[in-house]
mmCIF file of C-alpha atoms and ligand atoms in Angstrom:
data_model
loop_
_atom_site.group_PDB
_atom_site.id
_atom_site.type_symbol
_atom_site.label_atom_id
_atom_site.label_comp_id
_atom_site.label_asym_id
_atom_site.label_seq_id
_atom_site.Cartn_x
_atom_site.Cartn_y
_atom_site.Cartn_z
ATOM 1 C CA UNK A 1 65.301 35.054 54.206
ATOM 2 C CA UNK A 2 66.423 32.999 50.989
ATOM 3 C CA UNK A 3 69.213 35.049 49.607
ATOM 4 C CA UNK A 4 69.631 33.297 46.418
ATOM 5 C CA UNK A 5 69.016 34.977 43.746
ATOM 6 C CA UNK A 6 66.093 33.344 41.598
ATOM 7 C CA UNK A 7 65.993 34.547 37.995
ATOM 8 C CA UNK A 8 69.106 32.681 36.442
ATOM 9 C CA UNK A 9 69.400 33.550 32.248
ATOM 10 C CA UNK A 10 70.633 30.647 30.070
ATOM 11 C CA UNK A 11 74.148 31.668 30.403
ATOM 12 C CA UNK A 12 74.064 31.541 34.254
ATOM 13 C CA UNK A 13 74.107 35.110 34.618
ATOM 14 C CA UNK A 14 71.539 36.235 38.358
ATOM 15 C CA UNK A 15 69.256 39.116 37.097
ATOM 16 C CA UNK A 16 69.407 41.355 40.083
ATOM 17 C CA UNK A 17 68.992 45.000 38.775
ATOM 18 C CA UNK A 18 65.991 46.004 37.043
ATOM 19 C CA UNK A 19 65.457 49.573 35.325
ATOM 20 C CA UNK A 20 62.107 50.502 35.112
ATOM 21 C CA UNK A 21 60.446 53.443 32.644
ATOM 22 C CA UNK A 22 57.337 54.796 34.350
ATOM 23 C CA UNK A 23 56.732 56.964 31.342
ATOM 24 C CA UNK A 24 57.616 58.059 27.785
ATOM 25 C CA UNK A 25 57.132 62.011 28.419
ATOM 26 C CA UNK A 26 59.517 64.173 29.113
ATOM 27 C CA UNK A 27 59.545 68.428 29.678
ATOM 28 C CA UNK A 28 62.798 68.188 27.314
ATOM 29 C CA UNK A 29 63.090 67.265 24.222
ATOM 30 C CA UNK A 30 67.158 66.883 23.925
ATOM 31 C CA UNK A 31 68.282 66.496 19.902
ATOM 32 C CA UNK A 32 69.593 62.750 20.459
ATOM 33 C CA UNK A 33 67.103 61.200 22.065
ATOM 34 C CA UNK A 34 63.347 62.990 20.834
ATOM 35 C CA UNK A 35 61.773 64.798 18.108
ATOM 36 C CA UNK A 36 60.643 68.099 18.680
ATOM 37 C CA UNK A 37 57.140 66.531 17.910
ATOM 38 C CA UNK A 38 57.003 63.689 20.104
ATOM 39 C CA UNK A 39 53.968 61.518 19.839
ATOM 40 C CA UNK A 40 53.251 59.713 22.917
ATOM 41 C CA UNK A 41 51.541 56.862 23.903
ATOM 42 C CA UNK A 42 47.541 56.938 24.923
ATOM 43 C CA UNK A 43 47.784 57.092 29.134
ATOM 44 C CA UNK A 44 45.613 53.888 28.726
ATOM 45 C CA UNK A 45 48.752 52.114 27.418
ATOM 46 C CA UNK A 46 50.734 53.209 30.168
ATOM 47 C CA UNK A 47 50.922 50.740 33.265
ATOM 48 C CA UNK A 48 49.303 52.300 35.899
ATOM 49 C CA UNK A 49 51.055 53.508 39.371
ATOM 50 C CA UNK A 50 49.447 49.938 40.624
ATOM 51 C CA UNK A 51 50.834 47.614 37.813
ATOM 52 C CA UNK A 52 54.335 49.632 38.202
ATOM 53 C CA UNK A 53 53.784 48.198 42.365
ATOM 54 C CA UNK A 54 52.924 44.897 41.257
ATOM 55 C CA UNK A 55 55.221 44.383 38.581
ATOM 56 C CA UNK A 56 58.283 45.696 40.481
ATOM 57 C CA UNK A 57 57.082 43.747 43.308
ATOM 58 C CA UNK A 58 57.001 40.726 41.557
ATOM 59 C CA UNK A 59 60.760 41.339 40.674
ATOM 60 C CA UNK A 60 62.183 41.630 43.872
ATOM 61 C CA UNK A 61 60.356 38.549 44.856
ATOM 62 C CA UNK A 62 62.002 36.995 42.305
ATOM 63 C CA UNK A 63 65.993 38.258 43.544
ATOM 64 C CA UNK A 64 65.844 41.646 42.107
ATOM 65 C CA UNK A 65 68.263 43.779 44.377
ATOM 66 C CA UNK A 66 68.565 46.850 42.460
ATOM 67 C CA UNK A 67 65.650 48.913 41.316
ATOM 68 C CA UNK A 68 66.553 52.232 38.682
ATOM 69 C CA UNK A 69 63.330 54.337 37.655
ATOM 70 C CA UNK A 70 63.601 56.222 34.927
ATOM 71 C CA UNK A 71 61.597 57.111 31.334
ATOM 72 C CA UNK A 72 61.096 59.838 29.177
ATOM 73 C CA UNK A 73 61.348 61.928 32.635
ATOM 74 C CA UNK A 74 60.206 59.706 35.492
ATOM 75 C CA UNK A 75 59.265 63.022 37.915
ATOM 76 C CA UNK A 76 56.979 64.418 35.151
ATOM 77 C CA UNK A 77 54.660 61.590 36.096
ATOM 78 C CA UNK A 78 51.828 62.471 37.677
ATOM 79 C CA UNK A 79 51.349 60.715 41.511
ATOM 80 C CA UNK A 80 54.739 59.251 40.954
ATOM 81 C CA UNK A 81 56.068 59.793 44.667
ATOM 82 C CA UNK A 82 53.187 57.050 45.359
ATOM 83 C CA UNK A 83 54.620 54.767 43.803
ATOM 84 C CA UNK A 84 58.483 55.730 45.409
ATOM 85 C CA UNK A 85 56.549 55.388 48.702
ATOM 86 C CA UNK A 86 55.523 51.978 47.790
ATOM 87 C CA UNK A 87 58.877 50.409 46.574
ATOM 88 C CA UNK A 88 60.355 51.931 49.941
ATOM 89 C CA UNK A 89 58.859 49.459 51.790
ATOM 90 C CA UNK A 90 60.848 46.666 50.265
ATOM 91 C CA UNK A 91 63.834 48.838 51.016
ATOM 92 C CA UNK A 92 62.718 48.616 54.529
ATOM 93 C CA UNK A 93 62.243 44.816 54.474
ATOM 94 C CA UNK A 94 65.392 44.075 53.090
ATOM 95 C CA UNK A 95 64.810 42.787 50.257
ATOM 96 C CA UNK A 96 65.827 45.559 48.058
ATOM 97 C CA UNK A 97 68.999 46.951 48.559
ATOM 98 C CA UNK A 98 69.009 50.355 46.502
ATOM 99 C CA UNK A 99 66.361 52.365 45.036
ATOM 100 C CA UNK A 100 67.390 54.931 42.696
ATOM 101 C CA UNK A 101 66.703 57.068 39.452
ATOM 102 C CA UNK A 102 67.783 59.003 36.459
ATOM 103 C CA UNK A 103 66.486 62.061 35.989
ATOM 104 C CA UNK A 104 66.880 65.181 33.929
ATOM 105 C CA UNK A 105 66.451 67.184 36.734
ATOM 106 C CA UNK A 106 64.423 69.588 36.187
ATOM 107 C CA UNK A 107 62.016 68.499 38.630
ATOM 108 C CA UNK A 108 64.348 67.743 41.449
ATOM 109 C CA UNK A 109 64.040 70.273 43.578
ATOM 110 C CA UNK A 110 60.404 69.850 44.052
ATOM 111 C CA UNK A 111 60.942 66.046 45.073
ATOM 112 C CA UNK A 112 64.235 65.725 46.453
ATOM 113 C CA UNK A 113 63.054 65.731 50.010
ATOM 114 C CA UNK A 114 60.628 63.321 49.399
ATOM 115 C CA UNK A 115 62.850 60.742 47.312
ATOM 116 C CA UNK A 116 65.225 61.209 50.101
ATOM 117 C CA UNK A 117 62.573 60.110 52.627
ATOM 118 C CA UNK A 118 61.579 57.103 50.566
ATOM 119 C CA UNK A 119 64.902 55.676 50.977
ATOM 120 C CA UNK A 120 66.949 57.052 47.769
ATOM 121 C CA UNK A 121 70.150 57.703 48.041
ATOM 122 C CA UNK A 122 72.261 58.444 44.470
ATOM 123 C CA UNK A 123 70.188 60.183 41.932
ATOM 124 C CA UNK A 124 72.098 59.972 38.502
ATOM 125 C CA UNK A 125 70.894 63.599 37.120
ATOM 126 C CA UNK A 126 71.758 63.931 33.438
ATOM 127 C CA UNK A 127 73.644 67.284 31.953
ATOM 128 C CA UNK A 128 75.467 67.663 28.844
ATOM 129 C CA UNK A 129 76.439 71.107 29.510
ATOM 130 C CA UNK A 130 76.961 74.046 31.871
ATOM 131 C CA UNK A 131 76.618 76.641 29.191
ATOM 132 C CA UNK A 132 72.908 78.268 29.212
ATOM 133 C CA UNK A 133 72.595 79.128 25.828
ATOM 134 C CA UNK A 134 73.715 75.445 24.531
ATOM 135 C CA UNK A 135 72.272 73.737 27.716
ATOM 136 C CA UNK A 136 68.739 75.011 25.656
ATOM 137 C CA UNK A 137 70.415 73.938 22.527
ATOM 138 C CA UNK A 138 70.411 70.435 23.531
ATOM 139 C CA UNK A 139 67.885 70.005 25.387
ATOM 140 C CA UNK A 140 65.326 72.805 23.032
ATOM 141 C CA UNK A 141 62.622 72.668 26.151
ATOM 142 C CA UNK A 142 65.363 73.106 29.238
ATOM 143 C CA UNK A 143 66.469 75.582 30.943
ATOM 144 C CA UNK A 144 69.983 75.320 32.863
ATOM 145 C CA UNK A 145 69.153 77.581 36.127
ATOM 146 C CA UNK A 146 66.412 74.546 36.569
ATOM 147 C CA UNK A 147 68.814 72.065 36.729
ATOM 148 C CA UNK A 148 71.390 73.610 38.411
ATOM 149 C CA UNK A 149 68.315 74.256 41.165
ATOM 150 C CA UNK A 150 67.551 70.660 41.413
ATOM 151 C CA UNK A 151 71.310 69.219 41.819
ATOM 152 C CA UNK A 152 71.275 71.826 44.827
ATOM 153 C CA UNK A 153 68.207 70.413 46.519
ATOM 154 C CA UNK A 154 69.274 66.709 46.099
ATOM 155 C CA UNK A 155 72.711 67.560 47.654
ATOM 156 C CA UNK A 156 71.085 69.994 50.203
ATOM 157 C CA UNK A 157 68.393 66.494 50.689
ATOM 158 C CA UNK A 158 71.421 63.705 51.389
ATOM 159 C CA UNK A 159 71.522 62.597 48.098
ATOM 160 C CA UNK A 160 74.869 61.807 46.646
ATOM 161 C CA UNK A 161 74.566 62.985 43.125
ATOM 162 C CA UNK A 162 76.055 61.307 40.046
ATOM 163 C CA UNK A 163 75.987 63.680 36.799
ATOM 164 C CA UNK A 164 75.665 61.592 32.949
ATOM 165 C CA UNK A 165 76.971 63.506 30.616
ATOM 166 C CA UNK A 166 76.515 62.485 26.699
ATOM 167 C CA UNK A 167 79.885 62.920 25.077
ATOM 168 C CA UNK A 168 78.873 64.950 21.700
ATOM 169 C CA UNK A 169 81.610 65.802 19.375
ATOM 170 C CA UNK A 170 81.791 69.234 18.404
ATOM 171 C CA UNK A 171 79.051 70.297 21.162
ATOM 172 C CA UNK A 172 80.854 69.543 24.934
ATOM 173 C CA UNK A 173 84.461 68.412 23.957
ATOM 174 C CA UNK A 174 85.349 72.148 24.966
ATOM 175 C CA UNK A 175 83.993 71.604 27.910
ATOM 176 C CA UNK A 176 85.645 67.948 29.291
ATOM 177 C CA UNK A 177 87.941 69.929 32.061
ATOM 178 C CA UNK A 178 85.148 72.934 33.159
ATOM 179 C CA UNK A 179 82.666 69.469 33.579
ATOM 180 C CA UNK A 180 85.044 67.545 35.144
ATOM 181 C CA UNK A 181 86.551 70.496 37.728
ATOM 182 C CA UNK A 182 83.062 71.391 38.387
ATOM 183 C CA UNK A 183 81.786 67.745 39.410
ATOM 184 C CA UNK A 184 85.421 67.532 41.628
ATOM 185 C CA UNK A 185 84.481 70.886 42.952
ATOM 186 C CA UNK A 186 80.780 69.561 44.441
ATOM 187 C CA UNK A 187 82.265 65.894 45.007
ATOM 188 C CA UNK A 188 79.900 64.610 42.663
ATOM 189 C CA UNK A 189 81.053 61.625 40.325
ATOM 190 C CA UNK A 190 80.565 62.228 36.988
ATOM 191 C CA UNK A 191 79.973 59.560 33.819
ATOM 192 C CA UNK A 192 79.941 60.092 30.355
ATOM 193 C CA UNK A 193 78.130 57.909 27.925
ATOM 194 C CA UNK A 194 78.809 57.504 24.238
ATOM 195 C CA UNK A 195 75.816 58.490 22.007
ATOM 196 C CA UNK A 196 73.805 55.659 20.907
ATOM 197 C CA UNK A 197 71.744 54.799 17.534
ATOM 198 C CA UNK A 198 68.131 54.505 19.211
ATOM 199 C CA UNK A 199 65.215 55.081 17.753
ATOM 200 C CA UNK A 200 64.294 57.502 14.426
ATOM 201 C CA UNK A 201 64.380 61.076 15.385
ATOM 202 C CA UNK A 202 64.930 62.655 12.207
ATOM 203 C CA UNK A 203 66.790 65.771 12.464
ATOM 204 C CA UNK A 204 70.164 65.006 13.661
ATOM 205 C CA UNK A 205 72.927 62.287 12.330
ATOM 206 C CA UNK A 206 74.252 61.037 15.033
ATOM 207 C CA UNK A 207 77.161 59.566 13.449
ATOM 208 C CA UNK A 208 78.103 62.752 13.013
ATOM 209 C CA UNK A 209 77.977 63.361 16.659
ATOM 210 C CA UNK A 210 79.777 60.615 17.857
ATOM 211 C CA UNK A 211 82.714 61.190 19.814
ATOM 212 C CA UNK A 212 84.594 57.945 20.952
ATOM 213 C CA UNK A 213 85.176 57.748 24.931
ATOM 214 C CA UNK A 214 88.769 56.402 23.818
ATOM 215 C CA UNK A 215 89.629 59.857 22.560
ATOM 216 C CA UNK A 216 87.690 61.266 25.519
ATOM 217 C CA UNK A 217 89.578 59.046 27.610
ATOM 218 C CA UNK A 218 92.531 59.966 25.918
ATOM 219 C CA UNK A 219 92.301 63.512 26.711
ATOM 220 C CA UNK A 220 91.891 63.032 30.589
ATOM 221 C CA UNK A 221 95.629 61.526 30.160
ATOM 222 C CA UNK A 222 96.952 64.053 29.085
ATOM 223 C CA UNK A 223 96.082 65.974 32.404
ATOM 224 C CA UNK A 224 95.718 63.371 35.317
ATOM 225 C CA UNK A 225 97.233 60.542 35.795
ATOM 226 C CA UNK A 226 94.220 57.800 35.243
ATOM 227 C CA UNK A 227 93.942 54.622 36.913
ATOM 228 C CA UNK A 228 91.327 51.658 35.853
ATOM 229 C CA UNK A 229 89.190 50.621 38.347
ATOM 230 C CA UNK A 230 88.465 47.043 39.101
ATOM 231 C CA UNK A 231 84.284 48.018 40.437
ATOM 232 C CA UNK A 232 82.149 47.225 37.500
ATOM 233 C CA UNK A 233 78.356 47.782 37.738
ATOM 234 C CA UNK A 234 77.074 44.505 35.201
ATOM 235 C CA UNK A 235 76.486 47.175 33.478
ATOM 236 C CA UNK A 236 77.921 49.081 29.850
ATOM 237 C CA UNK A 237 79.793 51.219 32.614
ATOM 238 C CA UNK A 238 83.590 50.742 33.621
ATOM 239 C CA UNK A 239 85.525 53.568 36.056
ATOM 240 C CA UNK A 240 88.717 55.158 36.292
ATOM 241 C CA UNK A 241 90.130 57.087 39.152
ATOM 242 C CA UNK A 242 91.882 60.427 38.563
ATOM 243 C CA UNK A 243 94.982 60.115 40.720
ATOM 244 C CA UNK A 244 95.380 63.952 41.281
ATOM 245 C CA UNK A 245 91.708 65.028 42.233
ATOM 246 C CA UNK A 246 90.590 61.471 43.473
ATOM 247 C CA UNK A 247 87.668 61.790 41.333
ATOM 248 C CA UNK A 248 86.075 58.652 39.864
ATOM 249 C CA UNK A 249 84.695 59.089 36.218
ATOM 250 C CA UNK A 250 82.405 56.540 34.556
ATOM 251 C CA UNK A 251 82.200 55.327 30.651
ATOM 252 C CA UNK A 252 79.254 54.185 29.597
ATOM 253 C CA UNK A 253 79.745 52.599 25.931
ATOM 254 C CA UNK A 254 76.486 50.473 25.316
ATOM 255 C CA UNK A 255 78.036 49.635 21.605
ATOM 256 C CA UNK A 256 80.854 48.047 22.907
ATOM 257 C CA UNK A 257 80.198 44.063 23.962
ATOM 258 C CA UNK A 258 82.545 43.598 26.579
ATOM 259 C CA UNK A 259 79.865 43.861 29.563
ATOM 260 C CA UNK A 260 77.492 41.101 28.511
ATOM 261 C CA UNK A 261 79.144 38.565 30.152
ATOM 262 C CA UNK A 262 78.360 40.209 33.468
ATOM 263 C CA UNK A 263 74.968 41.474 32.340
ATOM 264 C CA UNK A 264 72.409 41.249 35.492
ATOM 265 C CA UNK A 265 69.979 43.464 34.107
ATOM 266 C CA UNK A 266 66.663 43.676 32.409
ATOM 267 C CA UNK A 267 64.476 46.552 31.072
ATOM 268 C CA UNK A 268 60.860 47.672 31.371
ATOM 269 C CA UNK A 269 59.085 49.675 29.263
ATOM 270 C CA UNK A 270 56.849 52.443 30.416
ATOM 271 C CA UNK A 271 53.974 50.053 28.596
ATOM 272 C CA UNK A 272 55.092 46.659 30.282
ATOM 273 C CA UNK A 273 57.783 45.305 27.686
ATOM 274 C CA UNK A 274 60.217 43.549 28.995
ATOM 275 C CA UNK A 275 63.641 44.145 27.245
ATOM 276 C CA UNK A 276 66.320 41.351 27.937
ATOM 277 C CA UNK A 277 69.075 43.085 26.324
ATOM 278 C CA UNK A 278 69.982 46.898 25.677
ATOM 279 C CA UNK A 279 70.879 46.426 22.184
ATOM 280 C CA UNK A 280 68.753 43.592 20.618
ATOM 281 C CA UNK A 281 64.781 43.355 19.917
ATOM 282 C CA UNK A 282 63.796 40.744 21.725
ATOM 283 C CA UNK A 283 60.933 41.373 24.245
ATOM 284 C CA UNK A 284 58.407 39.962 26.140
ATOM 285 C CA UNK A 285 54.297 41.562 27.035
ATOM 286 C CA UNK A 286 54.193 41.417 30.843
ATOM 287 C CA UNK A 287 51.482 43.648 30.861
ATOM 288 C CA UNK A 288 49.065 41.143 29.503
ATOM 289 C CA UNK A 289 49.202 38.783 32.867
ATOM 290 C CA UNK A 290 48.581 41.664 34.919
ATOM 291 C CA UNK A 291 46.279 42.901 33.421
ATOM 292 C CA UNK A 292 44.199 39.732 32.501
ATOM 293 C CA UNK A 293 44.844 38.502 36.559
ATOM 294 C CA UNK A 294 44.620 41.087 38.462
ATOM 295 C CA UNK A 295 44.477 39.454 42.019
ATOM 296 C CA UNK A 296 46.923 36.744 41.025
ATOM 297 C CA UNK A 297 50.318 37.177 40.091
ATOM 298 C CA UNK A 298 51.498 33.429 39.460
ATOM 299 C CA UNK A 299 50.830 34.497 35.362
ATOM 300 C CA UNK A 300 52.637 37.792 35.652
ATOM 301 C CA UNK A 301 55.758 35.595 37.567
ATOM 302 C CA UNK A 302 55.441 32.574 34.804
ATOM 303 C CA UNK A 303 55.602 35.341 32.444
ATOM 304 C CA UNK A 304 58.404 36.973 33.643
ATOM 305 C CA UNK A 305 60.510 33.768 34.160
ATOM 306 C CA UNK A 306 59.710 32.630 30.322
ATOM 307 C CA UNK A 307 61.161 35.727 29.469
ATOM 308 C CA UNK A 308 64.155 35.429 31.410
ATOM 309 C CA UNK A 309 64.727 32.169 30.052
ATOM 310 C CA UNK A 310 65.177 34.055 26.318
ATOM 311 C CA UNK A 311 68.088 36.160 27.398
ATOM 312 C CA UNK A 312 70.225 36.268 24.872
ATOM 313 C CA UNK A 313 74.516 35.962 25.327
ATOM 314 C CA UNK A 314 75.029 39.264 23.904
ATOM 315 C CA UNK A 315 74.072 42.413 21.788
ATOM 316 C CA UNK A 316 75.035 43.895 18.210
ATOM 317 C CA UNK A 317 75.500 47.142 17.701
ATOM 318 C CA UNK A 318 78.487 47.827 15.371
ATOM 319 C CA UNK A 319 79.672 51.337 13.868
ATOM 320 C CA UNK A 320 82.047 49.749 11.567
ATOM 321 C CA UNK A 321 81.800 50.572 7.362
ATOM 322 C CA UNK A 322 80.003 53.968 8.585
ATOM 323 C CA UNK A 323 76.475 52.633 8.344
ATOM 324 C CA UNK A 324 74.858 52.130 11.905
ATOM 325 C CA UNK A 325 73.611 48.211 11.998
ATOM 326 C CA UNK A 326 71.896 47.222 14.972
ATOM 327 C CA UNK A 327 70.304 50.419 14.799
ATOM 328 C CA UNK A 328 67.429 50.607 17.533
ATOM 329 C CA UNK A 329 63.953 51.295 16.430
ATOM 330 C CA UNK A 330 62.530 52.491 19.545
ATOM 331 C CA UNK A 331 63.838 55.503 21.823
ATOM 332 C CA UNK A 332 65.781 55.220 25.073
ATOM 333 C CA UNK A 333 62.925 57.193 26.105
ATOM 334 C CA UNK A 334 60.463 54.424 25.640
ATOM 335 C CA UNK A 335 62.671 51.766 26.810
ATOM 336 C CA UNK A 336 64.433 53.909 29.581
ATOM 337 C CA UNK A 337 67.821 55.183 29.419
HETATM 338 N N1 LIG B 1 64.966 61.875 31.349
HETATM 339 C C1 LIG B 1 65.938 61.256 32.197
HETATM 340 C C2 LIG B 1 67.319 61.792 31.921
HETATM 341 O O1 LIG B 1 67.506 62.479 30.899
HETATM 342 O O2 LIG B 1 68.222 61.498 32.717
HETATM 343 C C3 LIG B 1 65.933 59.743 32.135
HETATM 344 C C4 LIG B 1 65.765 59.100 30.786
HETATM 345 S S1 LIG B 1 67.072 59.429 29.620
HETATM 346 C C5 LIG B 1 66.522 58.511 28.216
HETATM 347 C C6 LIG B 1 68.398 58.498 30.318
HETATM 348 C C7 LIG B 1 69.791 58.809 29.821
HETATM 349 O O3 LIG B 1 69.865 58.429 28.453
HETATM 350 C C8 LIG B 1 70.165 60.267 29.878
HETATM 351 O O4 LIG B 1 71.388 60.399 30.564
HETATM 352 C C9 LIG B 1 70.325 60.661 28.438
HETATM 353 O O5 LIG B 1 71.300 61.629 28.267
HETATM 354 C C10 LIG B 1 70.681 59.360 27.798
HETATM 355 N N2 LIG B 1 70.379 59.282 26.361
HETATM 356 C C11 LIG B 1 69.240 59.589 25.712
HETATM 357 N N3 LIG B 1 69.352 59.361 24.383
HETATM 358 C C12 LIG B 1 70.604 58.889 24.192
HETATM 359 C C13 LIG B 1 71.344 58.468 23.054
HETATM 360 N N4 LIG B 1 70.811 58.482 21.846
HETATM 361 N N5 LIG B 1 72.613 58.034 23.240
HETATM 362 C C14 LIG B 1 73.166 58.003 24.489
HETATM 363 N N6 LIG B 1 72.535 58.391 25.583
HETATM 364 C C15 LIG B 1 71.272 58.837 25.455
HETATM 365 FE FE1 LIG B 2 63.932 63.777 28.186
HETATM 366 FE FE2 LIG B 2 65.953 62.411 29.257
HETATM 367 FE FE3 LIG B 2 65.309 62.120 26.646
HETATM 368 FE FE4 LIG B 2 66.374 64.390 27.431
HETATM 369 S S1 LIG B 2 67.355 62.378 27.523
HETATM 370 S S2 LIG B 2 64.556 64.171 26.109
HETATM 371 S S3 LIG B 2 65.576 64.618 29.445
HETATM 372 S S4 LIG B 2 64.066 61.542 28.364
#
């Protein structure tokens, strides 16, 4: 089988890991990333379980390796094992090497079997907090026991378990050491990820909420002894190893620019946007061609290539002069987290 990877940006960067959102709802509405009055998109909009197949299908054809569902909450959508079941088979062919998601959770013990069976293997299951009463704080619709229930099954299921944590100054900076004995405790890995400008959700400033992984980094020192790692995912993401529990701990800070050089992602949308960069606008309709050909996908691959060609070198998000430029208009929950 040709190996070589086929979907080659202007800078010569190999897009091999695609994230896909299957759909903009969610069964939490945490402060940061929704409105407590979320207005979602008519189902009609949304690319059906087949155009997800097709679409991701086309992808891998083209040299994607790496496939990451996620949304809004990708196991609140409904017949979404299906389409699990379906991308296994590439898994089983070869030509995909990992099939994974991000999830809140809250449905995981339901489907961990299953995704297990399908071929995943890490889940990345976001919490912010181990504290009930600000666990439903944060997210206003969850409920911690939930959560806690659906990290059990996926371990119980196989599946190695990665916990995101949003780093949220004056909410879980109390709680960096009880998070990060509690993921050593249950040899889970554990990343946080600096809160990001994205989309308009009215209520809170998240300037205001923004707590710098440096500090959080910072603090970590002053306990373990912390050691870069060289393993970067071509993603915002860099690790560190903590010497005295072994632990690895991820950073995720999408506003700084010093991944793009290695970027080998793209986005979908849960509507069939294609998103060449985390923190720019540019995008690209892909569900057009499928739609308008639906036995032929030489449009939807034209399509995809064309927009692949308009990669651009980097993003622009910049906290400086305490204004937020490059501030997002659309939610991580639309574009996928
Ligand atoms: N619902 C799933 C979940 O929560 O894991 C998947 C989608 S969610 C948008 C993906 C990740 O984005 C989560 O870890 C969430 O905490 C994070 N996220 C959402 N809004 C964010 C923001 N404004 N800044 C930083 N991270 C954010
Ligand atoms: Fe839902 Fe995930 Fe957004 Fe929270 S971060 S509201 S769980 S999509």
């Amino acid at each position: 089988m040709d190996k070589a990877p086929r979907l080659i940006d202007p800078f010569a960067r190999a897009i091999t890991y695609l994230r896909v959102s299957v759909t903009d709802r969610c069964d939490f509405r945490c402060v940061y990333c929704m409105s407590e009055n979320m207005t979602f998109l008519p189902k009609k909009d949304l690319l059906t379980l087949e155009e997800l197949d097709r679409l991701c299908s086309a992808f891998i054809g083209l040299g994607v390796e790496k496939l990451r569902v996620t949304g809004g909450e990708p196991l609140v959508r409904r017949g979404i094992m299906t389409f699990f079941r379906a991308m296994s088979r590439h898994l089983e062919s070869g030509a995909l090497k990992e099939l994974t998601l991000t999830t809140n959770g809250s449905q995981m013990a339901r489907f961990a079997d299953d995704l297990a069976a399908c071929g995943v293997k890490r889940v990345n299951i976001s919490l912010d907090t181990l504290d009930e009463e600000k666990f439903a704080r944060i997210t206003r619709w969850g409920r911690l026991r939930q959560v806690l229930n659906g990290i059990d099954a996926a371990q119980k299921a196989g599946l190695r378990v990665k916990i995101n944590t949003v780093a949220l100054k004056g909410f879980n900076e109390d709680e960096l050491f009880t998070l990060q004995e509690w993921c050593a405790g249950r040899d889970m890995d554990l990343t946080f990820i600096e809160v990001m400008p994205m989309g308009d959700i009215g209520n809170e400033d998240r300037l205001d909420q923004y707590w710098s992984l440096k500090d959080l980094r910072a603090r970590l020192e002053e306990r373990f002894t912390v050691t870069d790692l060289a393993e970067r995912s071509g993603g915002p993401a860099s690790y560190v190893r903590l010497h005295e529990t072994g632990q690895k701990i991820g950073f995720i800070t999408p506003l700084s620019h010093n991944f793009c050089e290695s970027c080998n992602r793209v986005r979908i949308t849960c509507t069939g946007e294609i998103y060449t960069c985390l923190g720019q606008e540019g995008k690209a309709d892909l569900r057009a061609p499928l739609r308008a050909h639906p036995e032929d996908d030489a449009p939807l691959i034209e399509a995809i290539q064309a927009a692949i060609a308009t990669k651009p070198r980097g993003h622009d998000f910049d906290y400086s002069r305490g204004d937020v430029m490059g501030r997002m208009s659309r939610h991580m929950s639309h574009t996928g987290g």
